[in-house]
């Protein structure tokens, strides 16, 4: 079992992150940092982050928020009000990272220009997340993940060969941007640690997804080649497809190397194809793709899922089941490694969610609690840590600049 209760101090202990972003990409950067010990303060409008309204919800609680808001403290603050902007400047005066995803120019309009913030706190790293970045002719366009998935080239190559472009059902571009953003933030933190100088990280949502699509831009530049929609197929790997078994389940199979592809064909009773002269060259397998796929599909379709997977495993072929969420939570491997953890939610009780994104042997991360209530830590942060007088905090709450402080939820244990 993966140890989530290590006595080692978390690797990002002492790093304070102010998460002023909304919905997914920016906040998920902060989630990843918080999982490894950063003190993350979520700053959201008193009306609450829009993510709280996303389905799925149970008893009024967003399961998206439980995940993305985990390991964060929460204050509610209207940044468009000058008094709210003053509170934010005070909060950032001793922070290490500030994450925001407002449309370019918005922070400046509110008197929160990143250059001024860094001048006041020279080590501050300001992570700016936007659809198209802070520069370029599209900088002012609103840019959600859907637009990034379309304009990065992803959607055009995703879907059936005879069908339309297909967008993912979940925020792919935002998730990829969050991973890239966490990486860039750590680089900037390393630089600040070494030199004492912070900087601005300009992260668009479309560029990380565009980057991971591989060499298609170079292929177009050098060969004039445009990738086409091929379903589960690719132009550099045969066989590669999802096949349906006799009992109605699906398996995914990949013959990324010639040796693996040959093992697959021998396992399905077609050594004649494996030993064909053309089979050892990828161009030959692409040319005979239909024959290869028909042979595999016929063999798989006559057998149950468990038998197919057992056969492929026995010969060292790369095949795996196509899982639903129900399959994932029932799989002991996910549980034993901590890929899924159980978090005690103050309203919902035990909630299963994704565990840590990576396992570190000496400085593992930890999931301490799910997403907090709106403004749950207003008093703790404003009155105690920032030393605002009680009458000032009360006046801010009365004016709607901050929300009314909710009773804090208890921090519950997390188990894998």
mmCIF file of C-alpha atoms in Angstrom:
data_model
loop_
_atom_site.group_PDB
_atom_site.id
_atom_site.type_symbol
_atom_site.label_atom_id
_atom_site.label_comp_id
_atom_site.label_asym_id
_atom_site.label_seq_id
_atom_site.Cartn_x
_atom_site.Cartn_y
_atom_site.Cartn_z
ATOM 1 C CA UNK A 1 0.000 0.000 0.000
ATOM 2 C CA UNK A 2 1.242 3.482 -0.832
ATOM 3 C CA UNK A 3 2.115 5.380 2.318
ATOM 4 C CA UNK A 4 0.155 8.632 2.561
ATOM 5 C CA UNK A 5 1.135 9.258 6.176
ATOM 6 C CA UNK A 6 4.916 9.539 5.848
ATOM 7 C CA UNK A 7 6.740 11.232 8.721
ATOM 8 C CA UNK A 8 8.930 13.039 6.182
ATOM 9 C CA UNK A 9 8.053 16.725 5.792
ATOM 10 C CA UNK A 10 6.256 17.388 2.508
ATOM 11 C CA UNK A 11 8.597 18.694 -0.204
ATOM 12 C CA UNK A 12 6.734 21.996 -0.699
ATOM 13 C CA UNK A 13 6.328 22.816 2.975
ATOM 14 C CA UNK A 14 6.871 26.549 3.448
ATOM 15 C CA UNK A 15 5.700 27.428 -0.070
ATOM 16 C CA UNK A 16 2.600 29.610 0.001
ATOM 17 C CA UNK A 17 0.386 29.563 -3.078
ATOM 18 C CA UNK A 18 -2.489 31.987 -3.583
ATOM 19 C CA UNK A 19 -4.976 30.430 -5.983
ATOM 20 C CA UNK A 20 -7.041 33.244 -7.456
ATOM 21 C CA UNK A 21 -8.044 31.287 -10.560
ATOM 22 C CA UNK A 22 -11.441 29.790 -11.376
ATOM 23 C CA UNK A 23 -12.913 26.542 -12.691
ATOM 24 C CA UNK A 24 -10.180 24.067 -13.665
ATOM 25 C CA UNK A 25 -6.797 24.680 -15.336
ATOM 26 C CA UNK A 26 -5.433 27.320 -12.957
ATOM 27 C CA UNK A 27 -6.927 25.841 -9.779
ATOM 28 C CA UNK A 28 -5.623 22.386 -10.687
ATOM 29 C CA UNK A 29 -2.071 23.768 -10.778
ATOM 30 C CA UNK A 30 -2.594 24.812 -7.173
ATOM 31 C CA UNK A 31 -4.128 21.409 -6.342
ATOM 32 C CA UNK A 32 -1.028 19.615 -7.610
ATOM 33 C CA UNK A 33 1.218 21.872 -5.531
ATOM 34 C CA UNK A 34 -1.002 21.478 -2.486
ATOM 35 C CA UNK A 35 -0.872 17.692 -2.761
ATOM 36 C CA UNK A 36 2.861 17.939 -2.112
ATOM 37 C CA UNK A 37 2.678 20.234 0.868
ATOM 38 C CA UNK A 38 2.269 23.799 -0.369
ATOM 39 C CA UNK A 39 0.031 26.009 1.766
ATOM 40 C CA UNK A 40 -2.632 26.870 -0.808
ATOM 41 C CA UNK A 41 -5.056 29.685 -0.104
ATOM 42 C CA UNK A 42 -8.012 29.631 -2.470
ATOM 43 C CA UNK A 43 -9.375 33.123 -3.129
ATOM 44 C CA UNK A 44 -12.841 32.974 -4.667
ATOM 45 C CA UNK A 45 -15.638 35.439 -5.172
ATOM 46 C CA UNK A 46 -18.138 35.490 -2.286
ATOM 47 C CA UNK A 47 -20.657 33.913 -4.688
ATOM 48 C CA UNK A 48 -18.339 30.914 -5.036
ATOM 49 C CA UNK A 49 -16.209 29.472 -7.830
ATOM 50 C CA UNK A 50 -18.198 28.352 -10.871
ATOM 51 C CA UNK A 51 -16.741 24.874 -10.434
ATOM 52 C CA UNK A 52 -19.015 24.425 -7.444
ATOM 53 C CA UNK A 53 -21.954 24.370 -9.864
ATOM 54 C CA UNK A 54 -20.552 21.646 -12.100
ATOM 55 C CA UNK A 55 -22.221 18.297 -12.127
ATOM 56 C CA UNK A 56 -21.759 15.846 -10.657
ATOM 57 C CA UNK A 57 -23.287 17.001 -7.348
ATOM 58 C CA UNK A 58 -24.717 15.166 -4.361
ATOM 59 C CA UNK A 59 -26.691 16.855 -1.583
ATOM 60 C CA UNK A 60 -25.691 20.177 -3.111
ATOM 61 C CA UNK A 61 -21.975 19.370 -2.933
ATOM 62 C CA UNK A 62 -19.924 19.377 -6.143
ATOM 63 C CA UNK A 63 -17.737 16.314 -6.529
ATOM 64 C CA UNK A 64 -15.542 18.320 -8.908
ATOM 65 C CA UNK A 65 -14.973 20.850 -6.129
ATOM 66 C CA UNK A 66 -14.181 18.125 -3.606
ATOM 67 C CA UNK A 67 -11.352 17.042 -5.920
ATOM 68 C CA UNK A 68 -9.972 20.338 -7.263
ATOM 69 C CA UNK A 69 -10.407 22.200 -3.970
ATOM 70 C CA UNK A 70 -8.651 19.577 -1.881
ATOM 71 C CA UNK A 71 -5.768 20.547 0.396
ATOM 72 C CA UNK A 72 -6.698 24.238 0.130
ATOM 73 C CA UNK A 73 -7.771 26.858 2.634
ATOM 74 C CA UNK A 74 -10.481 29.193 1.409
ATOM 75 C CA UNK A 75 -11.265 32.879 1.689
ATOM 76 C CA UNK A 76 -13.974 34.731 -0.201
ATOM 77 C CA UNK A 77 -12.996 38.049 -1.722
ATOM 78 C CA UNK A 78 -14.250 40.355 -4.468
ATOM 79 C CA UNK A 79 -11.145 41.482 -6.332
ATOM 80 C CA UNK A 80 -13.016 43.997 -8.494
ATOM 81 C CA UNK A 81 -13.700 46.051 -5.367
ATOM 82 C CA UNK A 82 -10.668 48.225 -4.489
ATOM 83 C CA UNK A 83 -10.932 47.083 -0.879
ATOM 84 C CA UNK A 84 -10.755 43.470 -2.039
ATOM 85 C CA UNK A 85 -7.742 44.260 -4.220
ATOM 86 C CA UNK A 86 -6.058 45.794 -1.156
ATOM 87 C CA UNK A 87 -6.611 42.561 0.767
ATOM 88 C CA UNK A 88 -5.135 40.574 -2.110
ATOM 89 C CA UNK A 89 -2.019 42.772 -2.230
ATOM 90 C CA UNK A 90 -1.532 42.197 1.465
ATOM 91 C CA UNK A 91 -2.005 38.462 1.021
ATOM 92 C CA UNK A 92 0.536 38.386 -1.813
ATOM 93 C CA UNK A 93 3.139 40.405 0.049
ATOM 94 C CA UNK A 94 4.592 37.242 1.550
ATOM 95 C CA UNK A 95 3.387 34.618 -0.937
ATOM 96 C CA UNK A 96 5.572 32.543 -3.232
ATOM 97 C CA UNK A 97 3.094 31.873 -6.052
ATOM 98 C CA UNK A 98 0.016 33.677 -7.335
ATOM 99 C CA UNK A 99 -2.165 31.844 -9.871
ATOM 100 C CA UNK A 100 -4.813 33.712 -11.861
ATOM 101 C CA UNK A 101 -6.805 33.098 -15.023
ATOM 102 C CA UNK A 102 -8.655 36.320 -15.698
ATOM 103 C CA UNK A 103 -8.796 37.698 -19.213
ATOM 104 C CA UNK A 104 -5.543 39.559 -20.025
ATOM 105 C CA UNK A 105 -5.708 43.108 -18.741
ATOM 106 C CA UNK A 106 -8.180 42.375 -15.947
ATOM 107 C CA UNK A 107 -5.632 42.261 -13.125
ATOM 108 C CA UNK A 108 -4.142 45.527 -14.334
ATOM 109 C CA UNK A 109 -7.611 47.114 -14.344
ATOM 110 C CA UNK A 110 -8.072 46.073 -10.716
ATOM 111 C CA UNK A 111 -4.728 47.562 -9.672
ATOM 112 C CA UNK A 112 -3.053 44.159 -9.411
ATOM 113 C CA UNK A 113 -0.495 44.494 -12.190
ATOM 114 C CA UNK A 114 1.921 41.528 -11.890
ATOM 115 C CA UNK A 115 4.940 43.781 -12.311
ATOM 116 C CA UNK A 116 3.791 45.882 -9.345
ATOM 117 C CA UNK A 117 3.144 42.740 -7.299
ATOM 118 C CA UNK A 118 6.652 41.457 -8.027
ATOM 119 C CA UNK A 119 8.154 44.855 -7.243
ATOM 120 C CA UNK A 120 6.508 44.647 -3.806
ATOM 121 C CA UNK A 121 7.494 40.990 -3.340
ATOM 122 C CA UNK A 122 10.557 40.289 -5.510
ATOM 123 C CA UNK A 123 10.401 36.481 -5.094
ATOM 124 C CA UNK A 124 6.775 36.189 -6.233
ATOM 125 C CA UNK A 125 5.962 33.878 -9.152
ATOM 126 C CA UNK A 126 2.812 35.018 -10.963
ATOM 127 C CA UNK A 127 1.221 32.267 -13.047
ATOM 128 C CA UNK A 128 -1.125 33.730 -15.658
ATOM 129 C CA UNK A 129 -3.430 31.186 -17.293
ATOM 130 C CA UNK A 130 -5.523 32.225 -20.279
ATOM 131 C CA UNK A 131 -6.956 30.735 -23.426
ATOM 132 C CA UNK A 132 -4.388 32.222 -25.801
ATOM 133 C CA UNK A 133 -1.679 33.742 -23.609
ATOM 134 C CA UNK A 134 -0.816 37.316 -22.675
ATOM 135 C CA UNK A 135 0.527 38.216 -26.136
ATOM 136 C CA UNK A 136 -0.558 37.771 -29.736
ATOM 137 C CA UNK A 137 -3.627 38.872 -31.706
ATOM 138 C CA UNK A 138 -5.941 36.460 -29.843
ATOM 139 C CA UNK A 139 -4.850 37.470 -26.329
ATOM 140 C CA UNK A 140 -8.184 39.146 -25.501
ATOM 141 C CA UNK A 141 -10.378 36.330 -26.741
ATOM 142 C CA UNK A 142 -12.183 34.237 -24.155
ATOM 143 C CA UNK A 143 -10.610 30.795 -24.304
ATOM 144 C CA UNK A 144 -12.006 27.733 -22.597
ATOM 145 C CA UNK A 145 -10.637 24.226 -22.962
ATOM 146 C CA UNK A 146 -13.120 23.417 -25.718
ATOM 147 C CA UNK A 147 -11.614 26.094 -27.955
ATOM 148 C CA UNK A 148 -8.111 24.853 -27.152
ATOM 149 C CA UNK A 149 -9.111 21.289 -28.036
ATOM 150 C CA UNK A 150 -10.423 22.580 -31.352
ATOM 151 C CA UNK A 151 -7.606 24.965 -32.287
ATOM 152 C CA UNK A 152 -4.690 22.831 -31.066
ATOM 153 C CA UNK A 153 -5.356 20.251 -33.787
ATOM 154 C CA UNK A 154 -6.664 17.647 -31.337
ATOM 155 C CA UNK A 155 -10.325 17.582 -32.399
ATOM 156 C CA UNK A 156 -9.519 17.431 -36.109
ATOM 157 C CA UNK A 157 -7.648 14.164 -35.621
ATOM 158 C CA UNK A 158 -10.017 12.662 -33.039
ATOM 159 C CA UNK A 159 -13.006 10.543 -34.041
ATOM 160 C CA UNK A 160 -14.065 7.991 -36.612
ATOM 161 C CA UNK A 161 -12.688 8.242 -40.134
ATOM 162 C CA UNK A 162 -16.139 8.873 -41.593
ATOM 163 C CA UNK A 163 -17.378 11.073 -38.745
ATOM 164 C CA UNK A 164 -17.013 14.651 -37.511
ATOM 165 C CA UNK A 165 -14.249 15.966 -35.254
ATOM 166 C CA UNK A 166 -14.842 14.775 -31.692
ATOM 167 C CA UNK A 167 -14.274 16.789 -28.522
ATOM 168 C CA UNK A 168 -13.494 14.965 -25.259
ATOM 169 C CA UNK A 169 -16.236 14.633 -22.645
ATOM 170 C CA UNK A 170 -13.943 15.970 -19.931
ATOM 171 C CA UNK A 171 -11.613 18.986 -19.724
ATOM 172 C CA UNK A 172 -8.605 17.525 -21.520
ATOM 173 C CA UNK A 173 -6.954 20.805 -22.504
ATOM 174 C CA UNK A 174 -7.394 22.236 -19.002
ATOM 175 C CA UNK A 175 -5.890 19.127 -17.412
ATOM 176 C CA UNK A 176 -2.890 19.103 -19.718
ATOM 177 C CA UNK A 177 -2.408 22.843 -19.140
ATOM 178 C CA UNK A 178 -2.510 22.262 -15.375
ATOM 179 C CA UNK A 179 0.270 19.689 -15.601
ATOM 180 C CA UNK A 180 2.362 21.990 -17.777
ATOM 181 C CA UNK A 181 1.600 24.879 -15.441
ATOM 182 C CA UNK A 182 2.750 22.968 -12.364
ATOM 183 C CA UNK A 183 5.963 22.099 -14.205
ATOM 184 C CA UNK A 184 6.555 25.730 -15.209
ATOM 185 C CA UNK A 185 5.754 26.934 -11.710
ATOM 186 C CA UNK A 186 8.334 24.623 -10.196
ATOM 187 C CA UNK A 187 10.957 25.894 -12.650
ATOM 188 C CA UNK A 188 10.133 29.473 -11.673
ATOM 189 C CA UNK A 189 10.229 28.575 -7.972
ATOM 190 C CA UNK A 190 13.631 26.957 -8.427
ATOM 191 C CA UNK A 191 14.889 30.137 -10.087
ATOM 192 C CA UNK A 192 13.421 32.312 -7.325
ATOM 193 C CA UNK A 193 15.036 30.106 -4.694
ATOM 194 C CA UNK A 194 18.417 30.402 -6.391
ATOM 195 C CA UNK A 195 18.318 34.117 -7.240
ATOM 196 C CA UNK A 196 15.607 35.735 -5.126
ATOM 197 C CA UNK A 197 13.843 36.901 -8.276
ATOM 198 C CA UNK A 198 10.290 35.988 -9.185
ATOM 199 C CA UNK A 199 8.798 36.166 -12.662
ATOM 200 C CA UNK A 200 5.627 35.844 -14.711
ATOM 201 C CA UNK A 201 4.653 32.455 -16.141
ATOM 202 C CA UNK A 202 2.521 33.050 -19.253
ATOM 203 C CA UNK A 203 0.532 29.839 -19.786
ATOM 204 C CA UNK A 204 -2.021 29.481 -22.547
ATOM 205 C CA UNK A 205 -4.474 26.587 -22.486
ATOM 206 C CA UNK A 206 -3.994 25.641 -26.134
ATOM 207 C CA UNK A 207 -0.180 25.380 -26.229
ATOM 208 C CA UNK A 208 0.389 22.422 -23.854
ATOM 209 C CA UNK A 209 -2.168 20.286 -25.723
ATOM 210 C CA UNK A 210 -0.728 21.425 -29.060
ATOM 211 C CA UNK A 211 2.723 20.431 -27.813
ATOM 212 C CA UNK A 212 1.840 16.852 -26.832
ATOM 213 C CA UNK A 213 0.247 16.068 -30.208
ATOM 214 C CA UNK A 214 3.692 15.177 -31.462
ATOM 215 C CA UNK A 215 5.335 15.724 -34.812
ATOM 216 C CA UNK A 216 2.262 16.564 -36.883
ATOM 217 C CA UNK A 217 3.383 20.169 -37.403
ATOM 218 C CA UNK A 218 6.817 19.032 -38.572
ATOM 219 C CA UNK A 219 5.218 16.401 -40.808
ATOM 220 C CA UNK A 220 3.101 19.051 -42.460
ATOM 221 C CA UNK A 221 6.054 21.410 -42.767
ATOM 222 C CA UNK A 222 8.405 18.856 -44.295
ATOM 223 C CA UNK A 223 6.076 16.405 -46.038
ATOM 224 C CA UNK A 224 2.848 18.304 -46.596
ATOM 225 C CA UNK A 225 1.109 15.562 -44.612
ATOM 226 C CA UNK A 226 -2.094 16.227 -42.707
ATOM 227 C CA UNK A 227 -3.215 13.637 -40.129
ATOM 228 C CA UNK A 228 -6.711 12.289 -40.657
ATOM 229 C CA UNK A 229 -9.285 10.887 -38.263
ATOM 230 C CA UNK A 230 -8.788 7.146 -37.886
ATOM 231 C CA UNK A 231 -10.737 6.202 -34.786
ATOM 232 C CA UNK A 232 -8.353 4.268 -32.530
ATOM 233 C CA UNK A 233 -5.841 3.700 -35.306
ATOM 234 C CA UNK A 234 -2.635 5.633 -35.874
ATOM 235 C CA UNK A 235 -0.294 6.057 -38.809
ATOM 236 C CA UNK A 236 2.697 4.628 -36.940
ATOM 237 C CA UNK A 237 1.392 1.599 -35.039
ATOM 238 C CA UNK A 238 -0.310 -1.523 -36.467
ATOM 239 C CA UNK A 239 -2.159 -3.259 -34.943
ATOM 240 C CA UNK A 240 -3.676 -0.689 -32.644
ATOM 241 C CA UNK A 241 -7.404 -0.838 -31.994
ATOM 242 C CA UNK A 242 -10.187 -1.641 -29.544
ATOM 243 C CA UNK A 243 -11.750 -5.066 -30.101
ATOM 244 C CA UNK A 244 -15.005 -6.426 -28.695
ATOM 245 C CA UNK A 245 -15.011 -9.781 -26.936
ATOM 246 C CA UNK A 246 -17.767 -12.398 -26.990
ATOM 247 C CA UNK A 247 -19.195 -11.247 -23.654
ATOM 248 C CA UNK A 248 -19.615 -7.655 -24.843
ATOM 249 C CA UNK A 249 -16.516 -6.203 -23.194
ATOM 250 C CA UNK A 250 -13.738 -4.351 -24.969
ATOM 251 C CA UNK A 251 -9.964 -4.690 -24.981
ATOM 252 C CA UNK A 252 -7.353 -2.255 -26.224
ATOM 253 C CA UNK A 253 -4.367 -3.682 -28.051
ATOM 254 C CA UNK A 254 -1.135 -2.210 -29.355
ATOM 255 C CA UNK A 255 1.633 -3.702 -31.471
ATOM 256 C CA UNK A 256 4.049 -0.808 -31.214
ATOM 257 C CA UNK A 257 7.072 -2.925 -32.152
ATOM 258 C CA UNK A 258 7.456 -5.612 -34.787
ATOM 259 C CA UNK A 259 8.200 -8.271 -32.172
ATOM 260 C CA UNK A 260 5.073 -7.396 -30.190
ATOM 261 C CA UNK A 261 2.944 -7.357 -33.322
ATOM 262 C CA UNK A 262 4.267 -10.775 -34.292
ATOM 263 C CA UNK A 263 3.435 -12.186 -30.854
ATOM 264 C CA UNK A 264 -0.115 -10.879 -31.231
ATOM 265 C CA UNK A 265 -0.597 -12.479 -34.633
ATOM 266 C CA UNK A 266 0.755 -15.822 -33.466
ATOM 267 C CA UNK A 267 -1.526 -15.693 -30.410
ATOM 268 C CA UNK A 268 -4.580 -15.257 -32.647
ATOM 269 C CA UNK A 269 -3.538 -18.191 -34.810
ATOM 270 C CA UNK A 270 -2.134 -16.279 -37.782
ATOM 271 C CA UNK A 271 1.598 -17.066 -37.890
ATOM 272 C CA UNK A 272 1.347 -16.721 -41.675
ATOM 273 C CA UNK A 273 0.835 -12.988 -41.241
ATOM 274 C CA UNK A 274 3.517 -12.669 -38.561
ATOM 275 C CA UNK A 275 6.062 -14.368 -40.836
ATOM 276 C CA UNK A 276 5.105 -12.510 -44.008
ATOM 277 C CA UNK A 277 7.956 -10.576 -45.564
ATOM 278 C CA UNK A 278 6.044 -7.290 -45.442
ATOM 279 C CA UNK A 279 5.103 -7.631 -41.759
ATOM 280 C CA UNK A 280 8.497 -6.576 -40.359
ATOM 281 C CA UNK A 281 8.142 -3.088 -41.858
ATOM 282 C CA UNK A 282 5.562 -0.657 -40.491
ATOM 283 C CA UNK A 283 4.644 0.505 -43.978
ATOM 284 C CA UNK A 284 3.822 -3.093 -44.853
ATOM 285 C CA UNK A 285 1.602 -3.488 -41.804
ATOM 286 C CA UNK A 286 -0.164 -0.229 -42.619
ATOM 287 C CA UNK A 287 -0.784 -1.461 -46.163
ATOM 288 C CA UNK A 288 -2.279 -4.715 -44.811
ATOM 289 C CA UNK A 289 -4.039 -3.120 -41.839
ATOM 290 C CA UNK A 290 -7.506 -4.397 -42.767
ATOM 291 C CA UNK A 291 -6.295 -7.983 -43.005
ATOM 292 C CA UNK A 292 -4.519 -7.721 -39.644
ATOM 293 C CA UNK A 293 -7.501 -6.124 -37.909
ATOM 294 C CA UNK A 294 -9.967 -8.633 -39.316
ATOM 295 C CA UNK A 295 -7.836 -11.541 -38.084
ATOM 296 C CA UNK A 296 -7.581 -10.116 -34.561
ATOM 297 C CA UNK A 297 -11.246 -9.052 -34.380
ATOM 298 C CA UNK A 298 -12.433 -12.496 -35.484
ATOM 299 C CA UNK A 299 -10.332 -14.310 -32.894
ATOM 300 C CA UNK A 300 -11.199 -11.907 -30.066
ATOM 301 C CA UNK A 301 -14.905 -11.940 -30.894
ATOM 302 C CA UNK A 302 -15.105 -15.705 -30.362
ATOM 303 C CA UNK A 303 -13.774 -15.541 -26.784
ATOM 304 C CA UNK A 304 -14.664 -13.932 -23.461
ATOM 305 C CA UNK A 305 -12.771 -10.912 -22.177
ATOM 306 C CA UNK A 306 -10.917 -12.705 -19.371
ATOM 307 C CA UNK A 307 -9.729 -15.499 -21.676
ATOM 308 C CA UNK A 308 -8.510 -13.043 -24.303
ATOM 309 C CA UNK A 309 -6.562 -10.987 -21.785
ATOM 310 C CA UNK A 310 -5.056 -14.113 -20.204
ATOM 311 C CA UNK A 311 -3.852 -15.382 -23.582
ATOM 312 C CA UNK A 312 -2.275 -12.079 -24.563
ATOM 313 C CA UNK A 313 -0.618 -11.748 -21.163
ATOM 314 C CA UNK A 314 0.823 -15.255 -21.425
ATOM 315 C CA UNK A 315 2.582 -14.460 -24.713
ATOM 316 C CA UNK A 316 3.765 -10.970 -23.690
ATOM 317 C CA UNK A 317 1.409 -9.052 -25.957
ATOM 318 C CA UNK A 318 0.358 -5.545 -24.931
ATOM 319 C CA UNK A 319 -3.384 -5.659 -24.306
ATOM 320 C CA UNK A 320 -5.596 -4.309 -21.572
ATOM 321 C CA UNK A 321 -9.263 -4.008 -20.681
ATOM 322 C CA UNK A 322 -11.216 -0.869 -21.554
ATOM 323 C CA UNK A 323 -12.307 0.260 -18.086
ATOM 324 C CA UNK A 324 -15.317 2.154 -16.864
ATOM 325 C CA UNK A 325 -15.244 4.055 -13.561
ATOM 326 C CA UNK A 326 -16.889 1.002 -11.966
ATOM 327 C CA UNK A 327 -14.040 -1.212 -13.179
ATOM 328 C CA UNK A 328 -11.448 1.219 -11.865
ATOM 329 C CA UNK A 329 -12.757 1.402 -8.310
ATOM 330 C CA UNK A 330 -13.010 -2.422 -8.207
ATOM 331 C CA UNK A 331 -9.438 -3.001 -9.411
ATOM 332 C CA UNK A 332 -7.070 -3.864 -6.522
ATOM 333 C CA UNK A 333 -4.067 -2.448 -8.378
ATOM 334 C CA UNK A 334 -5.561 1.076 -8.356
ATOM 335 C CA UNK A 335 -6.300 0.766 -4.651
ATOM 336 C CA UNK A 336 -2.992 -0.761 -3.572
ATOM 337 C CA UNK A 337 -0.914 1.861 -5.371
ATOM 338 C CA UNK A 338 -3.048 4.718 -4.047
ATOM 339 C CA UNK A 339 -4.309 5.647 -7.514
ATOM 340 C CA UNK A 340 -7.649 5.930 -5.729
ATOM 341 C CA UNK A 341 -7.950 7.208 -2.172
ATOM 342 C CA UNK A 342 -10.887 7.604 0.169
ATOM 343 C CA UNK A 343 -11.339 11.080 1.617
ATOM 344 C CA UNK A 344 -13.743 11.840 4.466
ATOM 345 C CA UNK A 345 -16.040 14.649 3.349
ATOM 346 C CA UNK A 346 -17.776 16.690 6.076
ATOM 347 C CA UNK A 347 -21.145 16.400 4.305
ATOM 348 C CA UNK A 348 -20.921 13.344 2.085
ATOM 349 C CA UNK A 349 -18.859 11.040 4.253
ATOM 350 C CA UNK A 350 -16.371 8.755 2.502
ATOM 351 C CA UNK A 351 -15.639 9.912 -1.069
ATOM 352 C CA UNK A 352 -13.285 8.110 -3.421
ATOM 353 C CA UNK A 353 -11.184 10.210 -5.773
ATOM 354 C CA UNK A 354 -7.887 10.197 -7.644
ATOM 355 C CA UNK A 355 -4.814 9.900 -5.478
ATOM 356 C CA UNK A 356 -1.477 11.622 -6.006
ATOM 357 C CA UNK A 357 -0.296 12.123 -9.555
ATOM 358 C CA UNK A 358 3.185 10.776 -8.791
ATOM 359 C CA UNK A 359 4.801 8.790 -6.016
ATOM 360 C CA UNK A 360 7.997 10.120 -4.436
ATOM 361 C CA UNK A 361 9.950 7.677 -2.312
ATOM 362 C CA UNK A 362 11.405 10.173 0.170
ATOM 363 C CA UNK A 363 8.963 13.083 0.060
ATOM 364 C CA UNK A 364 5.528 11.733 -0.798
ATOM 365 C CA UNK A 365 2.521 13.991 -1.037
ATOM 366 C CA UNK A 366 -0.652 13.652 0.972
ATOM 367 C CA UNK A 367 -4.341 14.417 0.534
ATOM 368 C CA UNK A 368 -5.399 15.991 3.798
ATOM 369 C CA UNK A 369 -8.997 17.078 3.150
ATOM 370 C CA UNK A 370 -11.457 17.711 0.309
ATOM 371 C CA UNK A 371 -12.422 21.109 -1.055
ATOM 372 C CA UNK A 372 -13.460 23.602 1.672
ATOM 373 C CA UNK A 373 -16.609 25.691 1.967
ATOM 374 C CA UNK A 374 -16.709 29.208 0.514
ATOM 375 C CA UNK A 375 -14.847 31.518 2.883
ATOM 376 C CA UNK A 376 -14.267 28.737 5.405
ATOM 377 C CA UNK A 377 -10.920 30.216 6.482
ATOM 378 C CA UNK A 378 -11.735 33.924 6.307
ATOM 379 C CA UNK A 379 -11.221 34.474 10.010
ATOM 380 C CA UNK A 380 -8.140 32.288 10.224
ATOM 381 C CA UNK A 381 -6.373 34.107 7.401
ATOM 382 C CA UNK A 382 -7.696 37.665 7.648
ATOM 383 C CA UNK A 383 -7.938 38.114 11.397
ATOM 384 C CA UNK A 384 -5.161 35.843 12.626
ATOM 385 C CA UNK A 385 -2.526 35.662 9.869
ATOM 386 C CA UNK A 386 -2.938 39.075 8.223
ATOM 387 C CA UNK A 387 -3.865 40.752 11.525
ATOM 388 C CA UNK A 388 -6.890 42.658 10.218
ATOM 389 C CA UNK A 389 -8.806 44.245 13.100
ATOM 390 C CA UNK A 390 -12.171 42.707 13.834
ATOM 391 C CA UNK A 391 -14.078 45.844 12.899
ATOM 392 C CA UNK A 392 -12.353 45.996 9.483
ATOM 393 C CA UNK A 393 -13.181 42.363 8.715
ATOM 394 C CA UNK A 394 -16.761 42.897 9.838
ATOM 395 C CA UNK A 395 -17.041 45.983 7.619
ATOM 396 C CA UNK A 396 -15.685 44.088 4.617
ATOM 397 C CA UNK A 397 -18.219 41.338 5.213
ATOM 398 C CA UNK A 398 -21.048 43.845 5.629
ATOM 399 C CA UNK A 399 -20.105 45.489 2.309
ATOM 400 C CA UNK A 400 -19.996 42.122 0.517
ATOM 401 C CA UNK A 401 -16.277 42.400 -0.248
ATOM 402 C CA UNK A 402 -15.782 39.147 1.612
ATOM 403 C CA UNK A 403 -18.359 36.504 2.391
ATOM 404 C CA UNK A 404 -19.535 35.573 5.816
ATOM 405 C CA UNK A 405 -17.183 33.060 7.412
ATOM 406 C CA UNK A 406 -18.611 29.563 7.572
ATOM 407 C CA UNK A 407 -17.885 27.157 10.362
ATOM 408 C CA UNK A 408 -14.732 25.227 9.460
ATOM 409 C CA UNK A 409 -14.991 21.582 8.573
ATOM 410 C CA UNK A 410 -12.743 19.176 10.384
ATOM 411 C CA UNK A 411 -9.723 17.740 8.637
ATOM 412 C CA UNK A 412 -10.365 14.039 8.207
ATOM 413 C CA UNK A 413 -8.092 11.127 7.566
ATOM 414 C CA UNK A 414 -7.324 9.885 4.076
ATOM 415 C CA UNK A 415 -6.832 6.229 3.280
ATOM 416 C CA UNK A 416 -5.976 4.360 0.132
#
